[in-house]
mmCIF file of C-alpha atoms in Angstrom:
data_model
loop_
_atom_site.group_PDB
_atom_site.id
_atom_site.type_symbol
_atom_site.label_atom_id
_atom_site.label_comp_id
_atom_site.label_asym_id
_atom_site.label_seq_id
_atom_site.Cartn_x
_atom_site.Cartn_y
_atom_site.Cartn_z
ATOM 1 C CA MET P 1 32.986 126.770 91.761
ATOM 2 C CA ASP P 2 30.910 128.151 89.222
ATOM 3 C CA ASN P 3 29.431 125.519 86.830
ATOM 4 C CA ARG P 4 32.028 126.708 84.018
ATOM 5 C CA ALA P 5 35.023 125.962 86.640
ATOM 6 C CA GLU P 6 33.476 122.485 87.541
ATOM 7 C CA LYS P 7 33.294 121.467 84.388
ATOM 8 C CA ALA P 8 36.730 122.093 83.767
ATOM 9 C CA LYS P 9 38.384 120.392 86.874
ATOM 10 C CA ARG P 10 35.703 117.482 85.561
ATOM 11 C CA LYS P 11 37.593 117.150 81.905
ATOM 12 C CA ASN P 12 40.708 117.407 83.827
ATOM 13 C CA ASP P 13 40.336 114.482 86.179
ATOM 14 C CA MET P 14 39.016 112.642 83.428
ATOM 15 C CA ASN P 15 41.940 113.144 81.417
ATOM 16 C CA ARG P 16 44.330 112.631 84.552
ATOM 17 C CA VAL P 17 42.401 108.744 84.945
ATOM 18 C CA ARG P 18 42.263 108.132 81.466
ATOM 19 C CA THR P 19 46.400 108.782 80.773
ATOM 20 C CA ASP P 20 46.937 106.765 84.737
ATOM 21 C CA SER P 21 45.035 104.070 83.586
ATOM 22 C CA ALA P 22 47.247 104.009 80.245
ATOM 23 C CA ARG P 23 50.606 104.048 81.844
ATOM 24 C CA ASP P 24 53.057 101.171 81.555
ATOM 25 C CA MET P 25 54.071 101.315 85.635
ATOM 26 C CA ARG P 26 57.276 99.233 87.003
ATOM 27 C CA ALA P 27 56.949 98.553 90.776
ATOM 28 C CA VAL P 28 60.398 99.783 93.022
ATOM 29 C CA LYS P 29 59.361 99.125 96.139
ATOM 30 C CA HIS P 30 56.565 97.474 97.844
ATOM 31 C CA PHE P 31 55.308 97.709 101.689
ATOM 32 C CA ASP P 32 53.423 95.168 102.806
ATOM 33 C CA HIS P 33 50.953 95.977 106.104
ATOM 34 C CA PRO P 34 50.166 92.671 108.001
ATOM 35 C CA TYR P 35 48.789 94.831 111.151
ATOM 36 C CA VAL P 36 45.385 96.148 112.412
ATOM 37 C CA LEU P 37 45.774 99.991 113.436
ATOM 38 C CA ASP P 38 44.100 101.133 116.884
ATOM 39 C CA GLY P 39 41.704 102.959 116.748
ATOM 40 C CA CYS P 40 41.469 103.531 113.022
ATOM 41 C CA PRO P 41 38.207 102.101 110.546
ATOM 42 C CA ILE P 42 40.206 102.906 107.769
ATOM 43 C CA GLN P 43 43.130 99.839 107.631
ATOM 44 C CA PRO P 44 46.068 100.076 104.880
ATOM 45 C CA ILE P 45 46.128 96.379 102.759
ATOM 46 C CA GLU P 46 49.134 97.247 100.952
ATOM 47 C CA SER P 47 51.352 100.471 99.022
ATOM 48 C CA TYR P 48 53.923 100.708 96.312
ATOM 49 C CA ILE P 49 56.399 102.776 94.837
ATOM 50 C CA LEU P 50 56.131 102.968 90.979
ATOM 51 C CA ALA P 51 58.226 103.980 88.025
ATOM 52 C CA ASP P 52 56.895 104.939 84.545
ATOM 53 C CA ARG P 53 58.646 103.351 81.909
ATOM 54 C CA ASP P 54 57.610 106.343 79.344
ATOM 55 C CA ASN P 55 58.394 109.454 80.920
ATOM 56 C CA TRP P 56 60.744 108.190 84.153
ATOM 57 C CA GLY P 57 58.296 109.518 86.548
ATOM 58 C CA SER P 58 57.782 108.117 90.152
ATOM 59 C CA TYR P 59 54.444 107.339 92.007
ATOM 60 C CA ALA P 60 53.079 106.290 95.034
ATOM 61 C CA GLU P 61 49.974 103.725 95.043
ATOM 62 C CA LEU P 62 48.038 102.795 98.235
ATOM 63 C CA SER P 63 44.908 100.828 98.612
ATOM 64 C CA PHE P 64 42.845 100.929 101.893
ATOM 65 C CA LYS P 65 39.881 98.911 103.342
ATOM 66 C CA SER P 66 37.431 100.175 105.172
ATOM 67 C CA LEU P 67 36.056 98.321 107.954
ATOM 68 C CA SER P 68 33.769 101.538 109.702
ATOM 69 C CA GLU P 69 30.010 100.887 109.530
ATOM 70 C CA LYS P 70 29.549 104.393 108.161
ATOM 71 C CA PRO P 71 30.051 104.831 104.745
ATOM 72 C CA LEU P 72 33.405 106.895 103.905
ATOM 73 C CA LYS P 73 33.051 110.048 102.001
ATOM 74 C CA ARG P 74 36.452 111.562 102.056
ATOM 75 C CA LEU P 75 40.151 110.361 103.157
ATOM 76 C CA LYS P 76 42.848 112.569 103.495
ATOM 77 C CA ILE P 77 46.636 111.049 104.018
ATOM 78 C CA ARG P 78 50.452 112.286 104.360
ATOM 79 C CA LEU P 79 53.596 111.549 102.749
ATOM 80 C CA ASP P 80 56.519 112.580 104.480
ATOM 81 C CA PHE P 81 60.031 112.488 102.701
ATOM 82 C CA TYR P 82 63.409 112.025 104.597
ATOM 83 C CA TYR P 83 67.012 112.326 103.334
ATOM 84 C CA TYR P 84 69.428 111.159 105.771
ATOM 85 C CA GLN P 85 67.632 112.726 108.647
ATOM 86 C CA ASN P 86 64.759 112.183 111.512
ATOM 87 C CA ILE P 87 63.182 115.165 110.327
ATOM 88 C CA PRO P 88 61.328 115.179 107.292
ATOM 89 C CA TYR P 89 62.597 117.901 104.667
ATOM 90 C CA ASN P 90 58.962 117.583 102.751
ATOM 91 C CA SER P 91 55.523 116.915 103.054
ATOM 92 C CA LEU P 92 52.753 115.678 100.632
ATOM 93 C CA PHE P 93 49.166 115.657 100.858
ATOM 94 C CA PHE P 94 46.883 113.689 99.001
ATOM 95 C CA GLU P 95 42.440 113.310 99.430
ATOM 96 C CA TYR P 96 40.526 109.668 98.025
ATOM 97 C CA CYS P 97 37.207 111.066 97.429
ATOM 98 C CA ARG P 98 34.647 111.403 94.269
ATOM 99 C CA ARG P 99 35.162 114.909 93.962
ATOM 100 C CA ASP P 100 38.865 114.609 92.478
ATOM 101 C CA LEU P 101 37.929 110.845 91.187
ATOM 102 C CA THR P 102 40.997 109.448 93.188
ATOM 103 C CA PHE P 103 38.863 106.447 94.780
ATOM 104 C CA GLY P 104 40.748 104.138 91.963
ATOM 105 C CA LYS P 105 38.987 100.984 91.575
ATOM 106 C CA ILE P 106 36.837 99.589 94.011
ATOM 107 C CA TYR P 107 36.673 96.086 95.618
ATOM 108 C CA ILE P 108 33.342 94.763 96.846
ATOM 109 C CA GLY P 109 35.076 92.058 98.854
ATOM 110 C CA THR P 110 37.324 90.563 96.703
ATOM 111 C CA GLU P 111 35.514 91.337 93.706
ATOM 112 C CA PRO P 112 35.655 94.252 91.675
ATOM 113 C CA ILE P 113 33.372 96.827 90.314
ATOM 114 C CA LYS P 114 33.407 98.286 86.664
ATOM 115 C CA ASP P 115 35.348 101.212 86.313
ATOM 116 C CA ARG P 116 32.499 103.292 84.884
ATOM 117 C CA THR P 117 30.571 102.410 88.083
ATOM 118 C CA ALA P 118 33.780 103.555 90.520
ATOM 119 C CA LEU P 119 34.058 106.998 89.022
ATOM 120 C CA LYS P 120 30.199 107.447 89.634
ATOM 121 C CA ARG P 121 30.907 106.217 93.455
ATOM 122 C CA GLU P 122 30.289 108.805 96.231
ATOM 123 C CA LEU P 123 30.656 106.549 99.349
ATOM 124 C CA ILE P 124 32.987 104.081 100.304
ATOM 125 C CA TYR P 125 31.018 100.938 102.341
ATOM 126 C CA CYS P 126 32.439 98.525 104.930
ATOM 127 C CA ASN P 127 34.423 95.787 103.772
ATOM 128 C CA GLU P 128 35.158 97.954 100.570
ATOM 129 C CA SER P 129 38.692 98.472 99.217
ATOM 130 C CA PHE P 130 39.579 101.402 97.176
ATOM 131 C CA GLY P 131 42.946 103.308 96.159
ATOM 132 C CA GLU P 132 44.254 100.733 93.579
ATOM 133 C CA GLY P 133 45.152 102.319 90.464
ATOM 134 C CA ALA P 134 45.019 106.197 91.872
ATOM 135 C CA TYR P 135 48.616 107.589 91.357
ATOM 136 C CA ILE P 136 50.057 109.922 93.442
ATOM 137 C CA PRO P 137 53.213 112.087 91.791
ATOM 138 C CA LEU P 138 56.321 112.155 93.868
ATOM 139 C CA PRO P 139 58.800 114.989 94.210
ATOM 140 C CA GLU P 140 62.019 114.638 91.762
ATOM 141 C CA SER P 141 63.933 115.568 94.814
ATOM 142 C CA SER P 142 65.997 112.800 96.171
ATOM 143 C CA TYR P 143 65.098 110.832 99.644
ATOM 144 C CA THR P 144 66.093 107.857 101.409
ATOM 145 C CA ASP P 145 62.826 106.843 103.305
ATOM 146 C CA ILE P 146 59.149 107.729 102.801
ATOM 147 C CA VAL P 147 56.515 107.278 105.801
ATOM 148 C CA PHE P 148 52.744 107.321 105.115
ATOM 149 C CA TYR P 149 50.443 108.447 107.585
ATOM 150 C CA ILE P 150 46.344 108.655 107.690
ATOM 151 C CA GLU P 151 45.501 112.162 108.527
ATOM 152 C CA GLU P 152 41.792 112.078 108.535
ATOM 153 C CA ALA P 153 38.379 110.567 107.457
ATOM 154 C CA GLU P 154 35.251 112.164 106.214
ATOM 155 C CA PHE P 155 31.709 110.286 106.418
ATOM 156 C CA GLU P 156 28.393 110.499 104.937
ATOM 157 C CA ASN P 157 26.829 112.040 107.913
ATOM 158 C CA GLY P 158 29.811 115.279 107.511
ATOM 159 C CA GLU P 159 31.618 113.956 110.654
ATOM 160 C CA VAL P 160 35.324 114.248 110.473
ATOM 161 C CA GLU P 161 37.845 112.090 112.728
ATOM 162 C CA TYR P 162 41.693 112.837 113.115
ATOM 163 C CA TYR P 163 43.947 110.077 113.164
ATOM 164 C CA GLY P 164 47.673 110.746 112.255
ATOM 165 C CA LYS P 165 48.227 107.139 112.333
ATOM 166 C CA LYS P 166 51.518 106.168 110.917
ATOM 167 C CA LEU P 167 51.394 103.038 108.676
ATOM 168 C CA ASN P 168 54.293 101.272 109.957
ATOM 169 C CA ASN P 169 55.380 97.262 109.904
ATOM 170 C CA ARG P 170 54.176 96.142 113.309
ATOM 171 C CA GLY P 171 52.947 92.617 112.416
ATOM 172 C CA ARG P 172 55.127 89.767 111.844
ATOM 173 C CA ARG P 173 55.295 87.792 108.764
ATOM 174 C CA LEU P 174 55.978 84.167 108.692
ATOM 175 C CA SER P 175 59.469 84.735 106.882
ATOM 176 C CA GLU P 176 60.716 86.373 110.440
ATOM 177 C CA LEU P 177 59.852 83.707 112.663
ATOM 178 C CA ASP P 178 62.706 81.658 114.388
ATOM 179 C CA GLU P 179 63.298 78.081 114.051
ATOM 180 C CA VAL P 180 61.105 77.114 117.295
ATOM 181 C CA GLU P 181 58.484 79.397 116.084
ATOM 182 C CA ARG P 182 58.087 77.684 112.730
ATOM 183 C CA ARG P 183 58.578 74.375 114.215
ATOM 184 C CA ILE P 184 55.018 75.057 116.435
ATOM 185 C CA LEU P 185 53.422 76.323 113.355
ATOM 186 C CA LEU P 186 54.021 73.055 111.613
ATOM 187 C CA ARG P 187 52.667 70.901 114.023
ATOM 188 C CA GLU P 188 49.348 72.855 113.849
ATOM 189 C CA LYS P 189 47.582 69.913 111.892
ATOM 190 C CA ARG P 190 44.304 71.750 111.968
ATOM 191 C CA PHE P 191 45.607 74.417 109.417
ATOM 192 C CA ALA P 192 47.167 72.149 107.168
ATOM 193 C CA ARG P 193 43.844 72.186 104.793
ATOM 194 C CA TYR P 194 43.713 75.657 104.022
ATOM 195 C CA GLU P 195 47.588 75.996 103.289
ATOM 196 C CA ALA P 196 46.977 74.854 99.484
ATOM 197 C CA VAL P 197 44.560 77.025 98.889
ATOM 198 C CA PHE P 198 44.995 80.187 100.846
ATOM 199 C CA PRO P 199 48.684 79.971 102.499
ATOM 200 C CA SER P 200 49.627 81.927 105.522
ATOM 201 C CA LYS P 201 51.785 84.933 105.324
ATOM 202 C CA ASN P 202 52.095 86.516 108.872
ATOM 203 C CA LEU P 203 50.586 85.897 112.353
ATOM 204 C CA PRO P 204 47.189 87.326 112.925
ATOM 205 C CA MET P 205 46.532 90.356 114.754
ATOM 206 C CA PHE P 206 43.576 91.083 117.072
ATOM 207 C CA SER P 207 42.747 95.240 117.840
ATOM 208 C CA ASP P 208 39.208 96.889 118.476
ATOM 209 C CA SER P 209 39.332 97.859 115.378
ATOM 210 C CA GLY P 210 39.271 94.776 113.655
ATOM 211 C CA TRP P 211 41.353 91.652 113.227
ATOM 212 C CA VAL P 212 43.779 90.670 110.357
ATOM 213 C CA CYS P 213 43.674 86.916 109.466
ATOM 214 C CA CYS P 214 46.956 84.722 109.002
ATOM 215 C CA CYS P 215 46.091 84.798 105.037
ATOM 216 C CA GLY P 216 46.563 88.712 105.587
ATOM 217 C CA HIS P 217 42.633 89.676 104.871
ATOM 218 C CA LYS P 218 41.339 92.377 107.253
ATOM 219 C CA ASN P 219 37.901 91.551 108.997
ATOM 220 C CA THR P 220 35.822 93.278 111.408
ATOM 221 C CA ASN P 221 35.602 92.122 114.877
ATOM 222 C CA GLU P 222 31.851 90.925 114.158
ATOM 223 C CA VAL P 223 33.209 88.524 111.145
ATOM 224 C CA GLU P 224 33.606 84.972 113.128
ATOM 225 C CA GLN P 225 35.433 83.666 110.395
ATOM 226 C CA CYS P 226 37.579 85.071 107.620
ATOM 227 C CA LYS P 227 35.853 86.544 104.864
ATOM 228 C CA ARG P 228 38.646 84.913 102.183
ATOM 229 C CA CYS P 229 39.794 82.067 103.749
ATOM 230 C CA MET P 230 37.131 80.847 106.617
ATOM 231 C CA ARG P 231 39.826 80.553 109.069
ATOM 232 C CA PRO P 232 38.163 80.616 112.496
ATOM 233 C CA ARG P 233 38.935 83.770 114.230
ATOM 234 C CA GLU P 234 39.064 82.409 117.843
ATOM 235 C CA LEU P 235 40.712 79.182 116.864
ATOM 236 C CA GLN P 236 43.728 81.319 115.374
ATOM 237 C CA ARG P 237 43.727 83.495 118.797
ATOM 238 C CA GLU P 238 44.164 80.307 120.298
ATOM 239 C CA LEU P 239 46.972 78.170 118.627
ATOM 240 C CA ILE P 240 48.938 80.807 116.165
ATOM 241 C CA SER P 241 48.437 84.566 117.489
ATOM 242 C CA GLU P 242 51.660 85.659 118.937
ATOM 243 C CA PRO P 243 51.010 85.696 122.899
ATOM 244 C CA ALA P 244 50.118 81.887 121.909
ATOM 245 C CA ILE P 245 53.461 80.921 120.139
ATOM 246 C CA ALA P 246 55.638 83.016 122.974
ATOM 247 C CA ALA P 247 53.828 80.860 125.495
ATOM 248 C CA ARG P 248 54.121 77.508 123.263
ATOM 249 C CA LYS P 249 57.778 78.591 123.062
ATOM 250 C CA LYS P 250 58.823 78.881 126.739
ATOM 251 C CA GLU P 251 56.903 75.716 127.304
ATOM 252 C CA TYR P 252 59.359 73.613 125.012
ATOM 253 C CA ALA P 253 62.364 75.808 125.922
ATOM 254 C CA SER P 254 61.799 74.156 129.782
ATOM 255 C CA GLN P 255 62.265 70.615 128.272
ATOM 256 C CA PRO P 256 65.908 69.701 127.982
ATOM 257 C CA SER P 257 64.527 66.914 125.600
ATOM 258 C CA ALA P 258 63.239 69.130 123.152
ATOM 259 C CA VAL P 259 65.637 69.062 120.140
ATOM 260 C CA LEU P 260 64.485 72.728 118.841
ATOM 261 C CA TYR P 261 67.394 74.864 119.130
ATOM 262 C CA HIS P 262 70.508 75.123 116.804
ATOM 263 C CA ASP P 263 72.852 74.912 119.845
ATOM 264 C CA LYS P 264 73.603 71.315 119.670
ATOM 265 C CA SER P 265 76.436 71.287 122.451
ATOM 266 C CA ARG P 266 74.013 69.868 124.483
ATOM 267 C CA PHE P 267 73.362 67.075 122.584
ATOM 268 C CA PRO P 268 76.927 65.219 121.988
ATOM 269 C CA GLN P 269 77.267 62.283 119.891
ATOM 270 C CA ASN P 270 78.497 60.021 122.888
ATOM 271 C CA LYS P 271 74.385 60.104 123.921
ATOM 272 C CA TYR P 272 73.249 58.207 120.922
ATOM 273 C CA LEU P 273 75.797 54.945 121.120
ATOM 274 C CA GLN P 274 74.341 51.999 122.754
ATOM 275 C CA ASN P 275 76.828 49.881 124.033
ATOM 276 C CA LYS P 276 80.569 49.750 124.774
ATOM 277 C CA ALA P 277 81.279 48.188 122.001
ATOM 278 C CA ASP P 278 80.318 51.192 119.675
ATOM 279 C CA LEU P 279 82.067 53.712 122.343
ATOM 280 C CA GLU P 280 85.098 51.102 121.665
ATOM 281 C CA ARG P 281 85.119 51.358 117.946
ATOM 282 C CA ARG P 282 84.381 54.956 117.717
ATOM 283 C CA GLU P 283 87.337 55.779 120.200
ATOM 284 C CA GLU P 284 89.409 53.721 117.678
ATOM 285 C CA GLU P 285 88.501 55.884 114.315
ATOM 286 C CA ILE P 286 89.567 58.947 116.453
ATOM 287 C CA LYS P 287 92.565 57.293 117.059
ATOM 288 C CA ARG P 288 93.232 56.298 113.216
ATOM 289 C CA SER P 289 91.535 59.859 112.359
ATOM 290 C CA LYS P 290 94.689 61.022 114.354
ATOM 291 C CA ALA P 291 97.267 58.934 112.943
ATOM 292 C CA ASN P 292 96.053 59.551 109.451
ATOM 293 C CA LEU P 293 96.671 63.519 110.182
ATOM 294 C CA GLU P 294 99.911 63.088 111.807
ATOM 295 C CA GLU P 295 101.013 60.974 108.634
ATOM 296 C CA GLN P 296 100.168 63.275 106.428
ATOM 297 C CA ALA P 297 101.598 66.129 108.523
ATOM 298 C CA ARG P 298 105.253 64.155 108.561
ATOM 299 C CA GLN P 299 104.880 63.457 104.426
ATOM 300 C CA ARG P 300 104.459 67.339 103.919
ATOM 301 C CA ARG P 301 107.128 68.097 105.983
ATOM 302 C CA ARG P 302 109.551 65.570 104.558
ATOM 303 C CA LYS P 303 108.185 66.972 101.048
ATOM 304 C CA GLU P 304 109.134 70.715 101.919
ATOM 305 C CA SER P 305 112.621 69.292 103.213
ATOM 306 C CA HIS P 306 112.970 67.229 100.392
ATOM 307 C CA TRP P 307 112.764 70.333 97.841
ATOM 308 C CA LEU P 308 114.571 72.426 100.189
ATOM 309 C CA PHE P 309 117.429 70.476 99.940
ATOM 310 C CA ARG P 310 117.659 70.128 96.168
ATOM 311 C CA GLY P 311 116.897 74.090 95.497
ATOM 312 C CA PHE P 312 119.998 74.272 97.769
ATOM 313 C CA ALA P 313 122.369 71.564 96.109
ATOM 314 C CA THR P 314 121.109 73.275 92.594
ATOM 315 C CA TYR P 315 122.174 76.557 93.868
ATOM 316 C CA ILE P 316 125.820 75.410 95.183
ATOM 317 C CA ILE P 317 126.023 73.697 91.646
ATOM 318 C CA PHE P 318 125.370 76.900 89.580
ATOM 319 C CA LEU P 319 127.626 78.850 91.986
ATOM 320 C CA SER P 320 130.656 76.847 91.658
ATOM 321 C CA LEU P 321 130.226 76.650 87.916
ATOM 322 C CA SER P 322 130.001 80.436 87.733
ATOM 323 C CA VAL P 323 133.189 80.449 89.840
ATOM 324 C CA ILE P 324 134.766 78.287 86.840
ATOM 325 C CA ILE P 325 133.835 80.004 84.229
ATOM 326 C CA ALA P 326 134.711 83.886 85.714
ATOM 327 C CA VAL P 327 138.467 82.029 86.373
ATOM 328 C CA PHE P 328 138.512 80.494 82.631
ATOM 329 C CA LEU P 329 137.518 83.611 81.154
ATOM 330 C CA LEU P 330 139.885 86.121 83.529
ATOM 331 C CA PHE P 331 142.757 83.628 82.547
ATOM 332 C CA THR P 332 142.135 83.634 79.097
ATOM 333 C CA ASP P 333 142.296 87.823 78.783
ATOM 334 C CA VAL P 334 145.627 87.622 80.949
ATOM 335 C CA SER P 335 147.652 86.089 77.844
ATOM 336 C CA ARG P 336 147.374 89.201 75.624
ATOM 337 C CA ASP P 337 150.960 88.793 74.968
ATOM 338 C CA GLY P 338 150.132 85.984 72.643
ATOM 339 C CA ASP P 339 151.190 82.901 74.779
ATOM 340 C CA SER P 340 148.356 80.314 75.385
ATOM 341 C CA PHE P 341 147.288 79.479 78.465
ATOM 342 C CA ILE P 342 149.184 76.303 79.172
ATOM 343 C CA LYS P 343 152.290 78.372 78.669
ATOM 344 C CA MET P 344 151.253 80.462 81.146
ATOM 345 C CA LEU P 345 150.429 77.884 83.526
ATOM 346 C CA HIS P 346 154.177 76.355 82.982
ATOM 347 C CA ARG P 347 155.497 79.988 83.741
ATOM 348 C CA ILE P 348 153.769 80.140 86.942
ATOM 349 C CA PHE P 349 155.182 76.469 87.952
ATOM 350 C CA GLU P 350 158.360 77.353 86.555
ATOM 351 C CA GLY P 351 158.370 80.511 89.236
ATOM 352 C CA ASP P 352 158.236 83.350 87.075
ATOM 353 C CA SER P 353 156.436 86.186 89.253
ATOM 354 C CA SER P 354 155.968 88.458 86.186
ATOM 355 C CA VAL P 355 152.661 86.850 85.601
ATOM 356 C CA PHE P 356 151.728 88.301 89.126
ATOM 357 C CA GLU P 357 153.024 91.196 88.260
ATOM 358 C CA PHE P 358 150.236 92.198 85.897
ATOM 359 C CA PHE P 359 147.610 91.795 88.555
ATOM 360 C CA GLY P 360 149.176 94.121 90.586
ATOM 361 C CA PHE P 361 151.126 91.961 92.865
ATOM 362 C CA GLU P 362 154.349 93.102 93.326
ATOM 363 C CA GLY P 363 157.503 90.347 93.218
ATOM 364 C CA GLU P 364 159.983 89.987 95.414
ATOM 365 C CA GLU P 365 162.825 91.604 94.875
ATOM 366 C CA GLU P 366 166.278 89.476 94.140
ATOM 367 C CA GLU P 367 169.148 89.141 96.753
ATOM 368 C CA PRO P 368 172.228 90.409 94.339
ATOM 369 C CA ARG P 369 174.290 87.360 94.184
ATOM 370 C CA HIS P 370 177.454 87.095 95.648
ATOM 371 C CA THR P 371 180.161 86.782 92.839
ATOM 372 C CA VAL P 372 183.151 84.819 94.228
ATOM 373 C CA GLN P 373 186.643 86.627 92.882
ATOM 374 C CA LYS P 374 189.558 84.244 91.991
ATOM 375 C CA MET P 375 192.480 85.500 94.041
ATOM 376 C CA HIS P 376 195.495 85.589 92.026
ATOM 377 C CA TYR P 377 198.665 84.962 93.944
ATOM 378 C CA ASP P 378 201.705 86.143 92.189
#
């Protein structure tokens, strides 16, 4: 690369750094890494998926910590994108180096150095963090999952190491512990004085590459106490590490008197009653409760039957009134020859069958009357 191209690249990188520092970012997703990668001196601290409020672009921000005694010159990572499949449909590579001005903000321990000094830094030394503020543009295509990998690292002497380590969440946070494990941690009073300033976030984890404290800070194996909260390493390994908690949990489970589980069927109420009078009083209360429940059920059934009877009686009365009104209207329509209803009833009582012929009933034919002829005798 000639001098002119190098200057143009340097100018573009500086413009990108200024633009990134002025972005208004919103965190969309947070990835915590409470573990230590085996066989890798570069340890992840935390990762974010960010969204720009101005241009609606999405970016990834990863921060790392170097636990290597060899100064780091370049770190290459890979991002795999998945869309409802086990095979990534897209991969993206990114390098943290001085040449591209992608180291971002650099922290020496917990103290940040000036931005201008960070831009001039060629190497990352042991116990230094980097990557914050270096935004990785993500593709606009849809994805359901994203996985980060540490591919390779180049050190000051030109040595390149290949890792291919996946940044997966293998550590255990305190929010993931069950009731028994939380009780075990609460009983460790020797850690209570640290909780006010540096509360515990996860279980400590130890590896050949380093160890992570319960406060979340990652340290080298040469450090006996955490650089952040000053908790001793061996004391954490002895008391609150995952194997130690598992052993104590097994010990508590073997004791039948330890009330540490959600299942309360092993501890009936009669176990805590003191004498025979308490037992009899308890039995009387149970009997009264059953009697009250039966009385409530009887009252409920009585109310239901009462409302049923009232409804049936109302239905019968309504039906009777409807029949009476219908008959009345029917007989008033029958009197279309001008006779009143009373006269029609008199005619019915007198045996006049012409009223029934109007409704379609045929009257009985009258038998001819036998006339008696007078015989005249001469």
